[in-house]
Coordinates of N, CA, C and O in Angstrom, one line a residue:
M1037 N -71.0 52.7 -13.3 CA -69.7 52.8 -14.0 C -70.0 52.8 -15.5 O -71.0 52.2 -16.0
A1038 N -69.1 53.3 -16.3 CA -69.2 53.3 -17.7 C -68.8 52.0 -18.3 O -68.1 51.2 -17.7
K1039 N -69.3 51.7 -19.5 CA -68.9 50.5 -20.2 C -68.2 50.8 -21.4 O -68.4 51.9 -22.0
V1040 N -67.3 49.9 -21.8 CA -66.5 50.1 -23.0 C -66.5 48.9 -23.9 O -66.6 47.8 -23.3
K1041 N -66.4 49.0 -25.2 CA -66.3 47.9 -26.1 C -64.8 47.8 -26.5 O -64.3 48.8 -27.0
V1042 N -64.2 46.7 -26.2 CA -62.7 46.5 -26.5 C -62.6 45.6 -27.7 O -63.2 44.5 -27.6
T1043 N -61.9 46.0 -28.7 CA -61.7 45.1 -29.9 C -60.2 44.9 -30.1 O -59.4 45.9 -30.1
L1044 N -59.8 43.7 -30.3 CA -58.4 43.4 -30.6 C -58.1 43.7 -32.1 O -58.7 43.1 -32.9
V1045 N -57.3 44.7 -32.4 CA -57.0 45.1 -33.8 C -55.7 44.7 -34.3 O -55.4 44.8 -35.5
R1046 N -54.8 44.3 -33.4 CA -53.4 43.9 -33.8 C -53.1 42.5 -33.3 O -53.6 42.1 -32.3
S1047 N -52.3 41.7 -34.1 CA -52.0 40.4 -33.7 C -51.1 40.4 -32.5 O -50.3 41.3 -32.2
L1048 N -51.1 39.3 -31.7 CA -50.2 39.2 -30.6 C -48.9 38.6 -30.9 O -48.0 38.5 -30.1
A1049 N -48.7 38.2 -32.2 CA -47.4 37.6 -32.6 C -46.3 38.6 -32.4 O -46.3 39.8 -32.7
G1050 N -45.2 38.1 -31.7 CA -44.0 39.0 -31.5 C -44.1 39.9 -30.3 O -43.2 40.7 -30.0
H1051 N -45.2 39.8 -29.5 CA -45.4 40.6 -28.3 C -45.0 39.8 -27.1 O -45.2 38.6 -27.0
P1052 N -44.6 40.5 -26.0 CA -44.2 39.8 -24.8 C -45.4 39.0 -24.2 O -46.5 39.3 -24.4
G1053 N -45.0 38.0 -23.4 CA -46.0 37.1 -22.8 C -46.9 37.8 -21.8 O -48.1 37.4 -21.7
D1054 N -46.4 38.9 -21.1 CA -47.3 39.5 -20.2 C -48.4 40.3 -20.9 O -49.6 40.4 -20.5
Q1055 N -48.1 40.8 -22.1 CA -49.1 41.5 -22.9 C -50.1 40.5 -23.5 O -51.3 40.7 -23.5
R1056 N -49.6 39.3 -23.9 CA -50.5 38.2 -24.4 C -51.5 37.8 -23.3 O -52.7 37.6 -23.5
A1057 N -51.0 37.6 -22.1 CA -51.8 37.2 -20.9 C -52.8 38.3 -20.6 O -54.0 38.0 -20.2
T1058 N -52.5 39.5 -20.7 CA -53.4 40.6 -20.4 C -54.6 40.6 -21.4 O -55.7 40.8 -21.1
V1059 N -54.3 40.4 -22.7 CA -55.3 40.3 -23.7 C -56.2 39.2 -23.5 O -57.5 39.3 -23.6
V1060 N -55.7 38.0 -23.1 CA -56.5 36.8 -22.8 C -57.3 37.1 -21.6 O -58.5 36.7 -21.6
A1061 N -56.8 37.7 -20.6 CA -57.5 38.0 -19.4 C -58.7 39.0 -19.6 O -59.7 39.0 -18.9
L1062 N -58.6 39.8 -20.7 CA -59.6 40.7 -21.0 C -60.8 40.0 -21.8 O -61.8 40.5 -22.0
G1063 N -60.5 38.7 -22.2 CA -61.5 37.9 -22.8 C -61.4 38.0 -24.3 O -62.3 37.6 -25.0
L1064 N -60.3 38.5 -24.9 CA -60.1 38.6 -26.3 C -59.2 37.4 -26.8 O -58.3 37.0 -26.1
G1065 N -59.6 36.9 -28.0 CA -58.9 35.7 -28.5 C -58.2 36.1 -29.8 O -57.1 36.5 -29.9
K1066 N -59.0 36.0 -30.9 CA -58.5 36.2 -32.2 C -58.6 37.7 -32.6 O -59.3 38.5 -31.9
T1067 N -57.9 38.1 -33.6 CA -57.9 39.5 -34.1 C -59.4 39.8 -34.5 O -60.1 39.0 -35.0
N1068 N -59.8 41.0 -34.2 CA -61.2 41.6 -34.5 C -62.2 41.0 -33.5 O -63.4 41.3 -33.7
S1069 N -61.8 40.3 -32.5 CA -62.8 39.8 -31.5 C -63.1 41.0 -30.6 O -62.2 41.9 -30.3
S1070 N -64.3 41.1 -30.0 CA -64.7 42.2 -29.2 C -65.3 41.7 -27.9 O -65.9 40.6 -27.9
V1071 N -65.3 42.5 -26.9 CA -65.9 42.2 -25.6 C -66.3 43.6 -25.0 O -65.7 44.6 -25.2
V1072 N -67.4 43.5 -24.2 CA -67.9 44.7 -23.5 C -67.5 44.6 -22.0 O -67.8 43.5 -21.4
K1073 N -66.9 45.6 -21.5 CA -66.4 45.5 -20.1 C -66.8 46.8 -19.3 O -66.9 47.8 -19.9
E1074 N -67.1 46.6 -18.0 CA -67.3 47.7 -17.1 C -65.9 48.4 -16.8 O -64.9 47.6 -16.7
V1075 N -65.8 49.7 -16.8 CA -64.6 50.3 -16.5 C -64.3 50.4 -15.0 O -65.1 51.0 -14.3
T1076 N -63.3 49.7 -14.6 CA -62.8 49.7 -13.2 C -61.3 50.1 -13.2 O -60.7 50.1 -14.3
P1077 N -60.7 50.4 -12.1 CA -59.3 50.7 -12.1 C -58.5 49.6 -12.7 O -57.5 49.8 -13.4
Q1078 N -58.9 48.3 -12.4 CA -58.1 47.2 -12.9 C -58.2 47.0 -14.4 O -57.2 46.8 -15.0
I1079 N -59.4 47.1 -14.9 CA -59.6 47.1 -16.4 C -58.9 48.2 -17.1 O -58.3 48.1 -18.1
G1080 N -59.0 49.4 -16.5 CA -58.3 50.6 -17.0 C -56.8 50.4 -17.1 O -56.2 50.7 -18.1
G1081 N -56.2 49.7 -16.1 CA -54.8 49.4 -16.2 C -54.4 48.4 -17.2 O -53.4 48.5 -17.9
M1082 N -55.3 47.4 -17.4 CA -55.1 46.4 -18.4 C -55.2 47.0 -19.8 O -54.4 46.7 -20.7
L1083 N -56.1 47.9 -20.0 CA -56.3 48.6 -21.3 C -55.1 49.5 -21.6 O -54.6 49.6 -22.7
H1084 N -54.6 50.1 -20.6 CA -53.4 51.0 -20.7 C -52.2 50.2 -21.2 O -51.4 50.6 -22.0
K1085 N -52.1 49.0 -20.6 CA -50.9 48.1 -20.9 C -50.9 47.7 -22.4 O -49.8 47.5 -23.0
V1086 N -52.1 47.4 -22.9 CA -52.2 46.9 -24.3 C -52.8 47.9 -25.2 O -53.4 47.5 -26.2
R1087 N -52.7 49.1 -24.9 CA -53.4 50.2 -25.7 C -53.0 50.2 -27.2 O -53.8 50.6 -28.0
H1088 N -51.8 49.7 -27.5 CA -51.3 49.7 -28.9 C -51.9 48.5 -29.7 O -51.7 48.4 -30.9
L1089 N -52.6 47.5 -29.0 CA -53.1 46.3 -29.6 C -54.6 46.4 -29.7 O -55.2 45.6 -30.5
V1090 N -55.3 47.2 -29.0 CA -56.8 47.2 -28.9 C -57.3 48.6 -29.3 O -56.7 49.6 -29.3
K1091 N -58.6 48.5 -29.7 CA -59.4 49.8 -29.9 C -60.5 49.8 -28.9 O -61.2 48.8 -28.6
V1092 N -60.6 50.9 -28.2 CA -61.6 51.1 -27.1 C -62.6 52.1 -27.5 O -62.3 53.2 -27.9
E1093 N -63.9 51.7 -27.4 CA -65.0 52.6 -27.7 C -65.9 52.7 -26.5 O -66.3 51.6 -25.9
E1094 N -66.4 53.9 -26.1 CA -67.4 54.0 -25.0 C -68.7 53.6 -25.5 O -69.1 53.9 -26.7
I1095 N -69.5 53.0 -24.6 CA -70.9 52.6 -25.0 C -71.8 53.5 -24.2 O -71.6 53.7 -23.0

């Protein structure tokens, strides 16, 4: 499977709790934190849900 680098580029302030929980489940905490993930259908759905908050780069 492909790997992607996910970076939190926008603050979670003012966003719904389900989006906050999704970002935390991806392993992101503070703004500009990054994590490398394998692309699975579950991770793809999570990234789609918070696509306005994160930057995704293929590795």
